[in-house]
């Protein structure tokens, strides 16, 4: 693969770990602010983002390209309420979708079919992730921001199952 694509994938690995770091910070804030179900949902999201990063790492290994882990930024630590948390999740996921699209265009431009195929999985994943967070935001709008409503939605979000990792190769 071209070194420009390897560099772009390493940047994307950073973005996935940055997402994981952001969601872990959000989860901690929620746990500290009586939102255990939202905190759990975000922990599951943290795990999912870590799996995304590892998917790109494995791809670089398979293609004989080097993995270069880049520095992460300190994530935002405080939020107004659950609605504010999910609005930040939505905006973040939209920015990740934009990144995946740019990477996809680069794969097409460099005629790198394996990367295109890998990125098709990510394109679909982003559709799913944005739909999931949009639906939570819609539910929050529908039921309102008072104590009993937040309690109910928090209990619902506590049921999110853990993401399933792909079996190890070899
Ligand atoms: Fe939340 O998405 Fe990774 O890619």
PDB file of C-alpha atoms and ligand atoms in Angstrom:
ATOM      1  CA  UNK A   1       0.000   0.000   0.000  1.00  0.00           C
ATOM      2  CA  UNK A   2       1.172   3.575  -0.532  1.00  0.00           C
ATOM      3  CA  UNK A   3       2.851   5.365   2.354  1.00  0.00           C
ATOM      4  CA  UNK A   4       0.270   8.174   2.061  1.00  0.00           C
ATOM      5  CA  UNK A   5      -2.519   5.658   2.736  1.00  0.00           C
ATOM      6  CA  UNK A   6      -0.594   4.045   5.612  1.00  0.00           C
ATOM      7  CA  UNK A   7      -0.196   7.522   7.164  1.00  0.00           C
ATOM      8  CA  UNK A   8      -3.908   8.236   6.699  1.00  0.00           C
ATOM      9  CA  UNK A   9      -4.840   4.928   8.363  1.00  0.00           C
ATOM     10  CA  UNK A  10      -2.539   5.683  11.297  1.00  0.00           C
ATOM     11  CA  UNK A  11      -4.349   9.030  11.635  1.00  0.00           C
ATOM     12  CA  UNK A  12      -7.646   7.172  11.610  1.00  0.00           C
ATOM     13  CA  UNK A  13      -6.392   4.822  14.339  1.00  0.00           C
ATOM     14  CA  UNK A  14      -5.685   7.930  16.413  1.00  0.00           C
ATOM     15  CA  UNK A  15      -9.211   9.223  15.685  1.00  0.00           C
ATOM     16  CA  UNK A  16     -10.753   5.905  16.808  1.00  0.00           C
ATOM     17  CA  UNK A  17      -8.743   5.896  20.044  1.00  0.00           C
ATOM     18  CA  UNK A  18      -9.623   9.581  20.512  1.00  0.00           C
ATOM     19  CA  UNK A  19     -13.303   8.612  20.185  1.00  0.00           C
ATOM     20  CA  UNK A  20     -12.801   5.849  22.747  1.00  0.00           C
ATOM     21  CA  UNK A  21     -11.072   8.302  25.111  1.00  0.00           C
ATOM     22  CA  UNK A  22     -13.860  10.868  24.670  1.00  0.00           C
ATOM     23  CA  UNK A  23     -16.578   8.300  25.407  1.00  0.00           C
ATOM     24  CA  UNK A  24     -14.712   7.038  28.457  1.00  0.00           C
ATOM     25  CA  UNK A  25     -14.519  10.626  29.768  1.00  0.00           C
ATOM     26  CA  UNK A  26     -18.237  11.113  29.084  1.00  0.00           C
ATOM     27  CA  UNK A  27     -18.972   7.826  30.824  1.00  0.00           C
ATOM     28  CA  UNK A  28     -17.038   8.947  33.906  1.00  0.00           C
ATOM     29  CA  UNK A  29     -18.957  12.242  33.994  1.00  0.00           C
ATOM     30  CA  UNK A  30     -22.282  10.376  33.752  1.00  0.00           C
ATOM     31  CA  UNK A  31     -21.277   7.921  36.507  1.00  0.00           C
ATOM     32  CA  UNK A  32     -20.421  10.894  38.728  1.00  0.00           C
ATOM     33  CA  UNK A  33     -23.732  12.612  37.924  1.00  0.00           C
ATOM     34  CA  UNK A  34     -26.309   9.894  38.709  1.00  0.00           C
ATOM     35  CA  UNK A  35     -26.655   8.573  35.158  1.00  0.00           C
ATOM     36  CA  UNK A  36     -25.394   4.974  35.551  1.00  0.00           C
ATOM     37  CA  UNK A  37     -27.269   3.691  32.484  1.00  0.00           C
ATOM     38  CA  UNK A  38     -25.833   6.392  30.209  1.00  0.00           C
ATOM     39  CA  UNK A  39     -22.419   5.728  31.765  1.00  0.00           C
ATOM     40  CA  UNK A  40     -22.803   2.039  30.849  1.00  0.00           C
ATOM     41  CA  UNK A  41     -23.924   2.862  27.279  1.00  0.00           C
ATOM     42  CA  UNK A  42     -20.844   5.044  26.842  1.00  0.00           C
ATOM     43  CA  UNK A  43     -18.567   2.313  28.255  1.00  0.00           C
ATOM     44  CA  UNK A  44     -19.922  -0.002  25.561  1.00  0.00           C
ATOM     45  CA  UNK A  45     -19.228   2.739  23.018  1.00  0.00           C
ATOM     46  CA  UNK A  46     -15.683   3.054  24.371  1.00  0.00           C
ATOM     47  CA  UNK A  47     -15.184  -0.686  23.814  1.00  0.00           C
ATOM     48  CA  UNK A  48     -16.618  -0.443  20.321  1.00  0.00           C
ATOM     49  CA  UNK A  49     -14.270   2.387  19.331  1.00  0.00           C
ATOM     50  CA  UNK A  50     -11.302   0.435  20.668  1.00  0.00           C
ATOM     51  CA  UNK A  51     -12.340  -2.489  18.452  1.00  0.00           C
ATOM     52  CA  UNK A  52     -12.517  -0.101  15.476  1.00  0.00           C
ATOM     53  CA  UNK A  53      -8.952   1.060  16.143  1.00  0.00           C
ATOM     54  CA  UNK A  54      -7.760  -2.546  16.397  1.00  0.00           C
ATOM     55  CA  UNK A  55      -9.493  -3.397  13.122  1.00  0.00           C
ATOM     56  CA  UNK A  56      -7.348  -0.770  11.380  1.00  0.00           C
ATOM     57  CA  UNK A  57      -4.225  -1.949  13.253  1.00  0.00           C
ATOM     58  CA  UNK A  58      -4.804  -5.539  12.069  1.00  0.00           C
ATOM     59  CA  UNK A  59      -5.329  -4.262   8.532  1.00  0.00           C
ATOM     60  CA  UNK A  60      -1.957  -2.468   8.582  1.00  0.00           C
ATOM     61  CA  UNK A  61      -0.309  -5.681   9.845  1.00  0.00           C
ATOM     62  CA  UNK A  62      -1.968  -7.717   7.093  1.00  0.00           C
ATOM     63  CA  UNK A  63      -0.728  -5.260   4.472  1.00  0.00           C
ATOM     64  CA  UNK A  64       2.828  -5.201   5.807  1.00  0.00           C
ATOM     65  CA  UNK A  65       2.576  -1.507   6.820  1.00  0.00           C
ATOM     66  CA  UNK A  66       3.834  -0.029  10.105  1.00  0.00           C
ATOM     67  CA  UNK A  67       1.574   0.936  13.010  1.00  0.00           C
ATOM     68  CA  UNK A  68       2.383   4.333  14.476  1.00  0.00           C
ATOM     69  CA  UNK A  69       0.291   5.228  17.520  1.00  0.00           C
ATOM     70  CA  UNK A  70      -0.105   8.997  17.785  1.00  0.00           C
ATOM     71  CA  UNK A  71      -0.746  11.185  20.847  1.00  0.00           C
ATOM     72  CA  UNK A  72      -4.306  11.735  22.085  1.00  0.00           C
ATOM     73  CA  UNK A  73      -5.864  14.978  23.273  1.00  0.00           C
ATOM     74  CA  UNK A  74      -7.471  15.462  26.668  1.00  0.00           C
ATOM     75  CA  UNK A  75     -11.239  15.074  26.179  1.00  0.00           C
ATOM     76  CA  UNK A  76     -13.922  17.504  27.441  1.00  0.00           C
ATOM     77  CA  UNK A  77     -14.724  16.625  31.046  1.00  0.00           C
ATOM     78  CA  UNK A  78     -18.016  18.331  31.885  1.00  0.00           C
ATOM     79  CA  UNK A  79     -21.494  18.353  30.363  1.00  0.00           C
ATOM     80  CA  UNK A  80     -24.814  20.025  31.192  1.00  0.00           C
ATOM     81  CA  UNK A  81     -27.024  16.934  31.192  1.00  0.00           C
ATOM     82  CA  UNK A  82     -27.769  13.686  29.307  1.00  0.00           C
ATOM     83  CA  UNK A  83     -29.087  15.598  26.271  1.00  0.00           C
ATOM     84  CA  UNK A  84     -25.865  17.597  26.093  1.00  0.00           C
ATOM     85  CA  UNK A  85     -23.808  14.381  26.295  1.00  0.00           C
ATOM     86  CA  UNK A  86     -25.685  12.825  23.371  1.00  0.00           C
ATOM     87  CA  UNK A  87     -25.483  16.016  21.317  1.00  0.00           C
ATOM     88  CA  UNK A  88     -21.697  15.826  21.713  1.00  0.00           C
ATOM     89  CA  UNK A  89     -21.786  12.139  20.712  1.00  0.00           C
ATOM     90  CA  UNK A  90     -23.779  13.036  17.595  1.00  0.00           C
ATOM     91  CA  UNK A  91     -21.420  15.811  16.558  1.00  0.00           C
ATOM     92  CA  UNK A  92     -18.420  13.596  17.171  1.00  0.00           C
ATOM     93  CA  UNK A  93     -19.839  10.724  15.125  1.00  0.00           C
ATOM     94  CA  UNK A  94     -20.637  13.119  12.270  1.00  0.00           C
ATOM     95  CA  UNK A  95     -17.001  14.226  12.283  1.00  0.00           C
ATOM     96  CA  UNK A  96     -15.874  10.567  12.206  1.00  0.00           C
ATOM     97  CA  UNK A  97     -18.202   9.879   9.267  1.00  0.00           C
ATOM     98  CA  UNK A  98     -16.616  12.797   7.402  1.00  0.00           C
ATOM     99  CA  UNK A  99     -13.140  11.347   8.106  1.00  0.00           C
ATOM    100  CA  UNK A 100     -14.144   7.873   6.898  1.00  0.00           C
ATOM    101  CA  UNK A 101     -15.527   9.397   3.689  1.00  0.00           C
ATOM    102  CA  UNK A 102     -12.248  11.252   3.028  1.00  0.00           C
ATOM    103  CA  UNK A 103     -10.302   8.027   3.661  1.00  0.00           C
ATOM    104  CA  UNK A 104     -12.624   6.140   1.313  1.00  0.00           C
ATOM    105  CA  UNK A 105     -12.017   8.708  -1.432  1.00  0.00           C
ATOM    106  CA  UNK A 106      -8.252   8.327  -0.905  1.00  0.00           C
ATOM    107  CA  UNK A 107      -8.545   4.525  -1.203  1.00  0.00           C
ATOM    108  CA  UNK A 108     -10.398   4.950  -4.508  1.00  0.00           C
ATOM    109  CA  UNK A 109      -7.878   7.504  -5.745  1.00  0.00           C
ATOM    110  CA  UNK A 110      -4.959   5.171  -4.888  1.00  0.00           C
ATOM    111  CA  UNK A 111      -6.835   2.186  -6.384  1.00  0.00           C
ATOM    112  CA  UNK A 112      -6.459   0.271  -3.109  1.00  0.00           C
ATOM    113  CA  UNK A 113      -9.293  -2.291  -3.271  1.00  0.00           C
ATOM    114  CA  UNK A 114      -8.626  -4.031   0.080  1.00  0.00           C
ATOM    115  CA  UNK A 115      -8.827  -0.672   1.858  1.00  0.00           C
ATOM    116  CA  UNK A 116     -12.016   0.205  -0.037  1.00  0.00           C
ATOM    117  CA  UNK A 117     -13.583  -3.063   1.116  1.00  0.00           C
ATOM    118  CA  UNK A 118     -12.512  -2.511   4.717  1.00  0.00           C
ATOM    119  CA  UNK A 119     -13.927   1.026   4.604  1.00  0.00           C
ATOM    120  CA  UNK A 120     -17.272  -0.186   3.273  1.00  0.00           C
ATOM    121  CA  UNK A 121     -17.695  -1.873   6.669  1.00  0.00           C
ATOM    122  CA  UNK A 122     -16.917   1.453   8.375  1.00  0.00           C
ATOM    123  CA  UNK A 123     -19.288   3.392   6.114  1.00  0.00           C
ATOM    124  CA  UNK A 124     -22.122   1.060   7.181  1.00  0.00           C
ATOM    125  CA  UNK A 125     -21.016   1.210  10.808  1.00  0.00           C
ATOM    126  CA  UNK A 126     -21.230   5.015  10.757  1.00  0.00           C
ATOM    127  CA  UNK A 127     -24.774   4.887   9.361  1.00  0.00           C
ATOM    128  CA  UNK A 128     -25.697   2.583  12.259  1.00  0.00           C
ATOM    129  CA  UNK A 129     -23.926   4.685  14.900  1.00  0.00           C
ATOM    130  CA  UNK A 130     -25.462   7.956  13.748  1.00  0.00           C
ATOM    131  CA  UNK A 131     -28.926   6.330  13.581  1.00  0.00           C
ATOM    132  CA  UNK A 132     -28.511   4.969  17.116  1.00  0.00           C
ATOM    133  CA  UNK A 133     -27.550   8.314  18.644  1.00  0.00           C
ATOM    134  CA  UNK A 134     -30.216  10.198  16.655  1.00  0.00           C
ATOM    135  CA  UNK A 135     -32.831   7.830  18.008  1.00  0.00           C
ATOM    136  CA  UNK A 136     -31.667   8.406  21.614  1.00  0.00           C
ATOM    137  CA  UNK A 137     -31.776  12.204  21.068  1.00  0.00           C
ATOM    138  CA  UNK A 138     -35.311  11.893  19.613  1.00  0.00           C
ATOM    139  CA  UNK A 139     -36.422   9.814  22.603  1.00  0.00           C
ATOM    140  CA  UNK A 140     -34.956  12.376  25.004  1.00  0.00           C
ATOM    141  CA  UNK A 141     -36.873  15.144  23.210  1.00  0.00           C
ATOM    142  CA  UNK A 142     -40.068  13.095  23.297  1.00  0.00           C
ATOM    143  CA  UNK A 143     -40.063  12.219  26.985  1.00  0.00           C
ATOM    144  CA  UNK A 144     -38.606  15.511  28.245  1.00  0.00           C
ATOM    145  CA  UNK A 145     -35.758  16.364  30.550  1.00  0.00           C
ATOM    146  CA  UNK A 146     -37.396  15.902  33.956  1.00  0.00           C
ATOM    147  CA  UNK A 147     -36.238  13.466  36.653  1.00  0.00           C
ATOM    148  CA  UNK A 148     -38.667  10.545  36.033  1.00  0.00           C
ATOM    149  CA  UNK A 149     -38.126  10.656  32.250  1.00  0.00           C
ATOM    150  CA  UNK A 150     -34.349  10.662  32.579  1.00  0.00           C
ATOM    151  CA  UNK A 151     -34.573   7.831  35.115  1.00  0.00           C
ATOM    152  CA  UNK A 152     -36.538   5.709  32.611  1.00  0.00           C
ATOM    153  CA  UNK A 153     -34.227   6.347  29.678  1.00  0.00           C
ATOM    154  CA  UNK A 154     -31.193   5.781  31.881  1.00  0.00           C
ATOM    155  CA  UNK A 155     -32.546   2.347  32.839  1.00  0.00           C
ATOM    156  CA  UNK A 156     -33.149   1.546  29.180  1.00  0.00           C
ATOM    157  CA  UNK A 157     -29.604   2.546  28.151  1.00  0.00           C
ATOM    158  CA  UNK A 158     -28.217   0.323  30.916  1.00  0.00           C
ATOM    159  CA  UNK A 159     -29.271  -2.719  28.848  1.00  0.00           C
ATOM    160  CA  UNK A 160     -26.896  -2.093  25.936  1.00  0.00           C
ATOM    161  CA  UNK A 161     -24.946  -5.322  25.324  1.00  0.00           C
ATOM    162  CA  UNK A 162     -21.160  -5.415  24.971  1.00  0.00           C
ATOM    163  CA  UNK A 163     -19.819  -5.263  21.404  1.00  0.00           C
ATOM    164  CA  UNK A 164     -18.665  -8.573  19.986  1.00  0.00           C
ATOM    165  CA  UNK A 165     -14.966  -8.713  19.067  1.00  0.00           C
ATOM    166  CA  UNK A 166     -13.973 -10.595  15.931  1.00  0.00           C
ATOM    167  CA  UNK A 167     -12.244 -13.930  16.605  1.00  0.00           C
ATOM    168  CA  UNK A 168      -8.437 -13.723  16.763  1.00  0.00           C
ATOM    169  CA  UNK A 169      -6.642 -14.649  13.528  1.00  0.00           C
ATOM    170  CA  UNK A 170      -4.138 -17.420  13.232  1.00  0.00           C
TER     171      UNK A 170
HETATM  172 FE1  LIG B   1     -17.972   5.759  16.495  1.00  0.00          FE
HETATM  173  O1  LIG B   1     -17.075   5.192  15.058  1.00  0.00           O
HETATM  174 FE2  LIG B   1     -15.486   4.405  15.142  1.00  0.00          FE
HETATM  175  O2  LIG B   1     -15.396   4.478  13.361  1.00  0.00           O
END
